[in-house]
Coordinates of N, CA and C and ligand atoms in Angstrom, one line a residue:
X267 N 0.9 -1.2 0.0 CA 0.0 0.0 0.0 C 0.9 1.2 0.0
X268 N 1.0 1.9 -1.2 CA 1.9 3.0 -1.4 C 1.8 4.1 -0.4
X269 N 0.6 4.5 -0.1 CA 0.4 5.7 0.8 C 1.0 5.4 2.2
X270 N 0.7 4.2 2.6 CA 1.2 3.8 3.9 C 2.8 3.7 3.9
X271 N 3.3 3.1 2.9 CA 4.8 2.9 2.8 C 5.4 4.3 2.8
X272 N 4.9 5.2 2.1 CA 5.5 6.6 2.0 C 5.4 7.2 3.4
X273 N 4.3 7.0 4.1 CA 4.1 7.6 5.4 C 5.1 7.0 6.4
X274 N 5.3 5.7 6.3 CA 6.3 5.1 7.2 C 7.7 5.7 7.0
X275 N 8.0 5.8 5.7 CA 9.4 6.3 5.4 C 9.5 7.8 5.8
X276 N 8.4 8.5 5.7 CA 8.4 9.9 6.1 C 8.4 10.1 7.6
X277 N 7.6 9.4 8.3 CA 7.4 9.7 9.8 C 7.8 8.6 10.7
X278 N 8.1 7.4 10.2 CA 8.5 6.3 11.1 C 9.9 6.5 11.6
X279 N 10.2 6.0 12.8 CA 11.5 6.1 13.4 C 12.0 4.8 13.9
X280 N 13.2 4.5 13.8 CA 13.8 3.2 14.2 C 14.2 3.3 15.7
X281 N 14.0 2.3 16.4 CA 14.5 2.2 17.8 C 15.3 1.0 17.9
X282 N 16.3 1.0 18.9 CA 17.1 -0.2 19.0 C 16.3 -1.5 19.3
X283 N 16.8 -2.6 18.8 CA 16.0 -3.9 19.1 C 15.0 -4.1 18.0
X284 N 15.1 -3.5 16.9 CA 14.2 -3.7 15.7 C 12.8 -3.2 16.0
X285 N 12.7 -2.1 16.6 CA 11.4 -1.5 16.9 C 11.2 -0.3 16.0
X286 N 10.0 -0.3 15.3 CA 9.7 0.8 14.5 C 8.6 1.7 15.2
X287 N 9.0 3.0 15.4 CA 8.0 3.8 16.1 C 7.2 4.6 15.1
X288 N 5.9 4.4 15.2 CA 5.0 5.0 14.2 C 3.9 5.7 15.1
X289 N 4.3 6.3 16.2 CA 3.3 6.9 17.1 C 2.8 8.2 16.7
X290 N 3.3 8.8 15.6 CA 2.7 10.1 15.2 C 1.5 9.9 14.3
X291 N 1.3 8.6 13.8 CA 0.1 8.3 12.9 C -0.7 7.0 13.2
X292 N -0.1 6.1 14.0 CA -0.8 4.8 14.3 C -0.9 4.6 15.8
X293 N 0.2 4.6 16.5 CA 0.2 4.1 17.9 C -0.1 5.1 19.0
X294 N -0.1 6.4 18.7 CA -0.4 7.3 19.8 C -1.3 8.4 19.2
X295 N -0.7 9.3 18.5 CA -1.6 10.2 17.6 C -2.0 9.3 16.4
X296 N -3.3 9.4 16.0 CA -3.7 8.6 14.9 C -4.2 9.5 13.7
X297 N -3.9 9.0 12.5 CA -4.4 9.7 11.3 C -5.6 9.0 10.8
X298 N -6.8 9.5 11.1 CA -8.0 8.8 10.7 C -8.2 8.7 9.2
X299 N -7.6 9.6 8.4 CA -7.8 9.5 6.9 C -6.9 8.3 6.4
X300 N -5.7 8.3 6.9 CA -4.9 7.1 6.6 C -5.5 5.8 7.1
X301 N -6.0 5.9 8.3 CA -6.6 4.7 8.9 C -7.8 4.2 8.0
X302 N -8.6 5.1 7.5 CA -9.7 4.8 6.6 C -9.1 4.1 5.3
X303 N -8.1 4.6 4.8 CA -7.5 4.0 3.6 C -6.9 2.6 3.9
X304 N -6.4 2.5 5.1 CA -5.9 1.2 5.5 C -7.0 0.2 5.6
X305 N -8.2 0.6 6.1 CA -9.3 -0.3 6.2 C -9.9 -0.6 4.9
X306 N -9.9 0.3 3.9 CA -10.4 0.1 2.6 C -9.5 -1.0 1.9
X307 N -8.2 -0.9 2.2 CA -7.3 -1.9 1.6 C -7.5 -3.3 2.2
X308 N -7.7 -3.3 3.6 CA -8.0 -4.6 4.2 C -9.3 -5.2 3.6
X309 N -10.3 -4.4 3.4 CA -11.6 -4.9 2.8 C -11.3 -5.5 1.4
X310 N -10.5 -4.8 0.6 CA -10.2 -5.2 -0.7 C -9.5 -6.6 -0.6
X311 N -8.5 -6.7 0.3 CA -7.7 -7.9 0.3 C -8.4 -9.1 0.8
X312 N -9.5 -8.9 1.7 CA -10.2 -10.0 2.2 C -11.6 -10.1 1.6
X313 N -11.7 -9.5 0.4 CA -13.1 -9.4 -0.3 C -13.6 -10.8 -0.6
X314 N -12.8 -11.8 -0.9 CA -13.3 -13.1 -1.2 C -13.6 -14.0 0.0
X315 N -13.4 -13.5 1.1 CA -13.5 -14.3 2.3 C -14.9 -14.1 3.0
X316 N -15.3 -15.2 3.7 CA -16.6 -15.1 4.3 C -16.4 -15.0 5.8
X317 N -16.6 -13.8 6.4 CA -16.5 -13.6 7.8 C -17.6 -12.8 8.3
X318 N -17.9 -13.0 9.6 CA -19.1 -12.2 10.2 C -18.7 -11.3 11.4
X319 N -17.4 -11.3 11.7 CA -17.0 -10.5 12.9 C -15.5 -10.2 12.7
X320 N -15.1 -9.0 13.2 CA -13.7 -8.5 13.2 C -13.3 -8.6 14.6
X321 N -12.1 -9.2 14.8 CA -11.5 -9.3 16.1 C -10.1 -8.6 16.1
X322 N -9.8 -8.0 17.3 CA -8.4 -7.4 17.4 C -8.0 -7.6 18.9
X323 N -6.9 -6.9 19.2 CA -6.4 -6.9 20.6 C -6.1 -5.5 20.9
X324 N -6.4 -5.1 22.2 CA -6.1 -3.7 22.5 C -4.6 -3.5 22.7
X325 N -4.2 -2.3 22.4 CA -5.0 -1.1 22.1 C -4.9 -0.7 20.7
X326 N -3.7 -0.9 20.1 CA -3.5 -0.3 18.8 C -4.3 -1.0 17.6
X327 N -4.8 -2.2 17.8 CA -5.5 -2.8 16.8 C -7.0 -2.3 16.7
X328 N -7.4 -1.6 17.7 CA -8.8 -1.2 17.7 C -9.2 -0.2 16.6
X329 N -8.3 0.7 16.4 CA -8.6 1.8 15.3 C -8.8 1.1 13.9
X330 N -7.8 0.4 13.4 CA -8.1 -0.2 12.1 C -9.2 -1.2 12.1
X331 N -9.4 -2.0 13.2 CA -10.4 -3.0 13.2 C -11.8 -2.3 13.2
X332 N -12.0 -1.2 13.9 CA -13.3 -0.6 13.9 C -13.6 0.0 12.6
X333 N -12.6 0.5 11.9 CA -12.8 1.1 10.6 C -13.2 0.0 9.6
X334 N -12.6 -1.2 9.7 CA -13.0 -2.3 8.8 C -14.5 -2.7 9.2
X335 N -14.8 -2.8 10.5 CA -16.1 -3.2 10.9 C -17.1 -2.1 10.4
X336 N -16.8 -0.9 10.5 CA -17.7 0.2 10.0 C -17.9 0.1 8.5
X337 N -16.9 -0.1 7.7 CA -17.1 -0.2 6.3 C -17.9 -1.4 5.9
X338 N -17.8 -2.5 6.6 CA -18.5 -3.8 6.3 C -19.8 -4.0 7.1
X339 N -20.0 -3.0 8.0 CA -21.1 -3.1 9.0 C -21.1 -4.4 9.7
X340 N -20.0 -4.8 10.3 CA -19.8 -6.0 11.1 C -19.4 -5.7 12.5
X341 N -19.8 -6.5 13.5 CA -19.3 -6.2 14.9 C -17.8 -6.4 15.0
X342 N -17.3 -5.7 16.0 CA -15.8 -5.7 16.2 C -15.7 -6.0 17.7
X343 N -14.8 -7.0 18.0 CA -14.6 -7.4 19.4 C -13.1 -7.4 19.6
X344 N -12.6 -6.9 20.8 CA -11.2 -6.9 21.1 C -10.8 -7.7 22.3
X345 N -9.7 -8.4 22.2 CA -9.2 -9.1 23.4 C -8.6 -8.1 24.3
X346 N -8.8 -8.3 25.6 CA -8.4 -7.3 26.6 C -7.1 -7.8 27.3
X347 N -6.3 -6.8 27.6 CA -5.0 -7.2 28.3 C -5.1 -7.1 29.8
X348 N -6.2 -6.4 30.3 CA -6.5 -6.4 31.8 C -7.8 -7.1 32.0
X349 N -7.8 -8.0 33.0 CA -9.0 -8.7 33.3 C -10.1 -7.9 34.0
X350 N -11.1 -7.5 33.4 CA -12.1 -6.7 34.1 C -12.9 -7.7 35.1
X351 N -13.2 -7.1 36.3 CA -13.9 -7.9 37.3 C -15.2 -8.4 36.8
X352 N -15.8 -7.6 35.9 CA -17.2 -7.8 35.5 C -17.3 -8.7 34.3
X353 N -16.2 -9.2 33.8 CA -16.3 -10.0 32.6 C -16.9 -11.4 32.9
X354 N -17.9 -11.7 32.1 CA -18.6 -13.0 32.3 C -18.1 -14.0 31.2
X355 N -18.1 -15.2 31.5 CA -17.8 -16.3 30.6 C -16.4 -16.0 29.9
X356 N -15.4 -15.8 30.7 CA -14.1 -15.4 30.2 C -13.3 -16.5 29.6
X357 N -12.7 -16.3 28.5 CA -11.7 -17.1 27.9 C -10.4 -16.4 28.1
X358 N -9.3 -17.1 28.4 CA -8.0 -16.4 28.5 C -6.9 -17.2 28.0
X359 N -5.8 -16.5 27.7 CA -4.6 -17.2 27.3 C -3.4 -16.3 27.7
X360 N -2.2 -16.8 27.5 CA -1.0 -16.0 27.9 C -0.2 -15.7 26.6
X361 N 0.3 -14.4 26.6 CA 1.1 -13.9 25.4 C 2.4 -13.3 25.9
X362 N 3.4 -13.5 25.1 CA 4.7 -12.9 25.4 C 4.7 -11.6 24.6
X363 N 5.0 -10.4 25.3 CA 5.0 -9.1 24.6 C 6.4 -8.9 24.1
X364 N 6.4 -8.6 22.8 CA 7.7 -8.3 22.1 C 8.3 -7.0 22.6
X365 N 7.4 -5.9 22.7 CA 8.0 -4.6 23.0 C 8.3 -4.5 24.5
X366 N 7.5 -5.2 25.3 CA 7.8 -5.1 26.8 C 8.6 -6.2 27.4
X367 N 8.8 -7.3 26.6 CA 9.6 -8.4 27.0 C 9.1 -9.0 28.3
X368 N 7.8 -9.3 28.3 CA 7.2 -10.0 29.5 C 5.9 -10.7 29.1
X369 N 5.5 -11.6 30.0 CA 4.3 -12.3 29.7 C 3.1 -11.5 30.2
X370 N 2.0 -11.6 29.5 CA 0.7 -11.0 30.0 C -0.4 -11.9 29.5
X371 N -1.5 -11.8 30.3 CA -2.7 -12.6 29.9 C -3.7 -11.7 29.1
X372 N -4.3 -12.3 28.1 CA -5.3 -11.6 27.4 C -6.6 -12.4 27.5
X373 N -7.7 -11.7 27.6 CA -9.0 -12.4 27.8 C -10.1 -11.8 26.9
X374 N -11.1 -12.5 26.7 CA -12.3 -12.1 25.9 C -13.5 -12.9 26.4
X375 N -14.6 -12.2 26.4 CA -15.8 -12.9 26.8 C -16.4 -13.9 25.7
X376 N -16.7 -15.1 26.2 CA -17.3 -16.0 25.3 C -18.6 -15.5 24.7
X377 N -19.2 -14.5 25.4 CA -20.5 -14.0 24.9 C -20.3 -13.3 23.6
X378 N -19.0 -12.8 23.3 CA -18.8 -12.0 22.1 C -17.9 -12.8 21.1
X379 N -17.6 -14.0 21.4 CA -16.8 -14.8 20.5 C -17.5 -16.2 20.6
X380 N -18.3 -16.5 19.6 CA -19.2 -17.6 19.7 C -18.8 -18.8 18.8
X381 N -19.2 -20.0 19.1 CA -19.0 -21.1 18.2 C -19.7 -20.7 16.9
X382 N -19.0 -21.0 15.8 CA -19.6 -20.7 14.5 C -19.2 -19.3 14.0
X383 N -18.7 -18.4 14.8 CA -18.2 -17.1 14.3 C -17.1 -17.3 13.4
X384 N -17.1 -16.6 12.3 CA -16.0 -16.6 11.3 C -15.3 -15.3 11.4
X385 N -14.0 -15.3 11.9 CA -13.3 -14.2 12.3 C -12.2 -13.7 11.4
X386 N -12.3 -12.4 11.1 CA -11.2 -11.7 10.5 C -10.4 -10.9 11.6
X387 N -9.1 -11.3 11.8 CA -8.3 -10.7 12.9 C -7.5 -9.5 12.2
X388 N -7.5 -8.4 12.9 CA -6.8 -7.2 12.4 C -5.9 -6.7 13.6
X389 N -4.6 -6.3 13.3 CA -3.8 -5.7 14.3 C -2.8 -4.7 13.6
X390 N -2.1 -4.0 14.5 CA -1.2 -3.0 13.9 C 0.1 -3.6 13.4
X391 N 0.8 -4.4 14.3 CA 2.1 -5.0 13.9 C 2.1 -6.5 14.0
X392 N 2.8 -7.1 13.1 CA 3.2 -8.5 13.2 C 4.7 -8.6 13.4
X393 N 5.1 -9.1 14.5 CA 6.6 -9.2 14.8 C 6.9 -10.7 14.9
X394 N 6.8 -11.2 16.2 CA 7.0 -12.6 16.4 C 5.7 -13.4 16.3
X395 N 4.6 -12.7 16.2 CA 3.4 -13.4 16.0 C 2.7 -13.9 17.4
X396 N 3.3 -13.5 18.5 CA 2.7 -14.0 19.8 C 1.3 -13.5 20.1
X397 N 1.1 -12.2 19.8 CA -0.2 -11.7 20.1 C -1.2 -12.4 19.1
X398 N -0.8 -12.5 17.9 CA -1.7 -13.2 16.9 C -2.0 -14.6 17.3
X399 N -1.0 -15.3 17.8 CA -1.2 -16.7 18.2 C -2.0 -16.8 19.4
X400 N -1.9 -15.9 20.3 CA -2.7 -15.8 21.5 C -4.2 -15.7 21.1
X401 N -4.4 -14.8 20.2 CA -5.8 -14.6 19.7 C -6.3 -15.8 19.0
X402 N -5.5 -16.5 18.3 CA -5.9 -17.7 17.6 C -6.3 -18.7 18.6
X403 N -5.6 -18.8 19.8 CA -5.9 -19.7 20.8 C -7.3 -19.4 21.4
X404 N -7.6 -18.0 21.6 CA -9.0 -17.6 22.1 C -10.0 -18.1 21.1
X405 N -9.7 -17.9 19.8 CA -10.7 -18.3 18.8 C -11.0 -19.8 18.8
X406 N -10.0 -20.6 19.0 CA -10.1 -22.0 19.1 C -10.9 -22.4 20.4
X407 N -10.6 -21.8 21.5 CA -11.3 -22.0 22.8 C -12.8 -21.7 22.6
X408 N -13.1 -20.7 21.8 CA -14.5 -20.3 21.7 C -15.3 -21.2 20.7
X409 N -14.5 -22.0 19.9 CA -15.2 -22.8 18.9 C -15.5 -22.0 17.7
X410 N -14.8 -20.8 17.5 CA -15.0 -20.0 16.3 C -14.0 -20.4 15.3
X411 N -14.0 -19.7 14.1 CA -13.1 -20.1 13.1 C -12.3 -18.9 12.6
X412 N -11.0 -19.0 12.4 CA -10.2 -17.9 11.9 C -10.3 -17.9 10.3
X413 N -10.6 -16.8 9.7 CA -10.7 -16.7 8.3 C -9.4 -16.1 7.7
X414 N -8.9 -15.1 8.4 CA -7.7 -14.4 7.9 C -7.2 -13.5 9.0
X415 N -5.9 -13.0 8.7 CA -5.3 -12.0 9.6 C -4.7 -10.9 8.8
X416 N -5.0 -9.7 9.2 CA -4.5 -8.5 8.5 C -3.7 -7.6 9.4
X417 N -2.5 -7.3 9.0 CA -1.7 -6.4 9.8 C -1.3 -5.2 9.0
X418 N -1.3 -4.0 9.7 CA -0.9 -2.8 9.0 C 0.6 -2.9 8.6
X419 N 1.4 -3.4 9.6 CA 2.9 -3.5 9.3 C 3.4 -4.9 9.8
X420 N 4.1 -5.5 8.9 CA 4.7 -6.8 9.2 C 6.2 -6.6 9.2
X421 N 6.9 -7.1 10.2 CA 8.4 -7.0 10.1 C 8.9 -8.4 9.7
X422 N 9.3 -8.5 8.5 CA 9.6 -9.8 7.9 C 11.0 -10.4 8.5
X423 N 11.7 -9.5 9.2 CA 13.0 -10.0 9.8 C 12.7 -10.7 11.1
X424 N 11.4 -10.7 11.5 CA 11.0 -11.5 12.7 C 10.1 -12.6 12.2
X425 N 9.9 -13.7 13.0 CA 9.4 -15.0 12.4 C 7.8 -15.1 12.4
X426 N 7.1 -14.0 12.9 CA 5.6 -14.2 13.0 C 4.9 -14.5 11.7
X427 N 5.3 -13.8 10.6 CA 4.6 -14.0 9.4 C 4.8 -15.4 8.9
X428 N 6.1 -15.9 9.0 CA 6.4 -17.2 8.5 C 5.6 -18.3 9.3
X429 N 5.6 -18.1 10.6 CA 4.9 -19.0 11.5 C 3.4 -19.1 11.2
X430 N 2.8 -18.0 11.0 CA 1.3 -18.0 10.7 C 1.0 -18.6 9.4
X431 N 1.9 -18.2 8.4 CA 1.6 -18.8 7.0 C 1.9 -20.3 7.0
X432 N 2.8 -20.7 7.7 CA 3.1 -22.2 7.8 C 1.9 -22.9 8.4
X433 N 1.2 -22.2 9.2 CA 0.0 -22.9 9.8 C -1.2 -22.8 8.9
X434 N -1.0 -22.2 7.7 CA -2.1 -22.2 6.7 C -3.0 -20.9 6.9
X435 N -2.6 -20.0 7.7 CA -3.4 -18.8 7.9 C -3.2 -17.8 6.7
X436 N -4.3 -17.3 6.2 CA -4.2 -16.3 5.2 C -3.8 -14.9 5.8
X437 N -2.6 -14.5 5.6 CA -2.0 -13.3 6.2 C -1.9 -12.2 5.2
X438 N -2.4 -11.0 5.4 CA -2.2 -9.9 4.6 C -1.6 -8.8 5.4
X439 N -0.4 -8.3 4.9 CA 0.2 -7.2 5.6 C 0.4 -6.0 4.6
X440 N 0.0 -4.8 5.0 CA -0.1 -3.7 4.1 C 1.3 -3.1 3.8
X441 N 2.2 -3.2 4.8 CA 3.6 -2.8 4.5 C 4.5 -3.8 5.2
X442 N 5.5 -4.2 4.5 CA 6.4 -5.2 5.0 C 7.8 -4.6 5.2
X443 N 8.2 -4.6 6.4 CA 9.5 -4.0 6.7 C 10.6 -5.1 6.7
X444 N 11.5 -5.0 5.8 CA 12.5 -6.1 5.6 C 13.7 -5.9 6.5
X445 N 14.0 -4.7 6.9 CA 15.1 -4.5 7.8 C 15.0 -3.1 8.4
X446 N 15.5 -3.0 9.7 CA 15.7 -1.8 10.3 C 17.2 -1.6 10.7
X447 N 18.0 -2.4 10.1 CA 19.4 -2.4 10.4 C 20.0 -1.0 10.2
X448 N 20.9 -0.6 11.0 CA 21.6 0.7 11.0 C 20.6 1.9 11.0
X449 N 19.4 1.6 11.7 CA 18.4 2.6 11.7 C 17.9 3.1 10.4
X450 N 17.9 2.2 9.4 CA 17.4 2.6 8.1 C 16.2 1.7 7.8
X451 N 15.1 2.3 7.5 CA 13.9 1.6 7.2 C 13.8 1.1 5.8
X452 N 13.9 -0.3 5.7 CA 13.8 -0.9 4.3 C 12.4 -1.6 4.2
X453 N 11.6 -1.1 3.2 CA 10.3 -1.6 3.0 C 10.3 -2.4 1.7
X454 N 9.6 -3.5 1.7 CA 9.5 -4.4 0.5 C 8.6 -3.6 -0.6
X455 N 9.1 -3.7 -1.8 CA 8.3 -3.0 -2.9 C 7.0 -3.6 -3.2
Ligands
5GP2 P1 4.2 -10.0 18.2 O1 3.3 -10.6 19.2 O2 3.8 -10.3 16.8 O3 5.7 -10.2 18.5 O4 4.1 -8.4 18.4 C1 2.8 -7.8 18.1 C2 2.6 -6.6 19.0 O5 3.8 -6.0 19.5 C3 1.8 -5.6 18.2 O6 0.5 -5.6 18.5 C4 2.5 -4.3 18.6 O7 1.7 -3.7 19.6 C5 3.8 -4.6 19.2 N1 4.9 -4.4 18.3 C6 5.7 -5.4 17.8 N2 6.7 -4.8 17.1 C7 6.5 -3.5 17.1 C8 7.2 -2.4 16.6 O8 8.3 -2.5 15.9 N3 6.7 -1.2 16.8 C9 5.6 -1.0 17.6 N4 5.2 0.3 17.7 N5 4.9 -2.0 18.1 C10 5.4 -3.2 17.9

């Protein structure tokens, strides 16, 4: 997606440890016009797939996911990283955070992830794929089905994309970062 790639090259910044900072338009301040274009592209890429719900994980997946849900008029549900006392029928799993380098649990209510649901999963980044695999685990626990996974940015120098594709998951990433070596952002054409 050219618009996104140009924006990453213009405003993205490299951090040590292979981290790309895009907090001026995705992760902190958000550009809703770009986010709408991102959602339009996800809708185009998953046009042939049959899904009835969009799922993501808080916090940065929520903006693109809700834009996709809005365009397709589908419900959007997000996995939570803090366990609310009031959550009923909770499903949970453990995820290793790449950016924080620690384990955390994520949960979702079975009330909003049902057997028979066909899920399109959307998130901001795909790095090692731990968040995505945690969400896949919740989908399995719920008896729902994963139809595809869309990421705004995939870092192909980390194994998440390979891992998910090897499992047969349809993965679509709108910008693929091949390297952040020497603090230079290299994006696949
Ligand atoms: P994974 O579980 O695939 O290793 O990492 C996915 C999550 O880690 C994403 O949802 C995102 O929040 C965060 N993340 C991973 N790599 C980056 C990065 O380079 N930059 C930013 N801003 N977040 C990242």
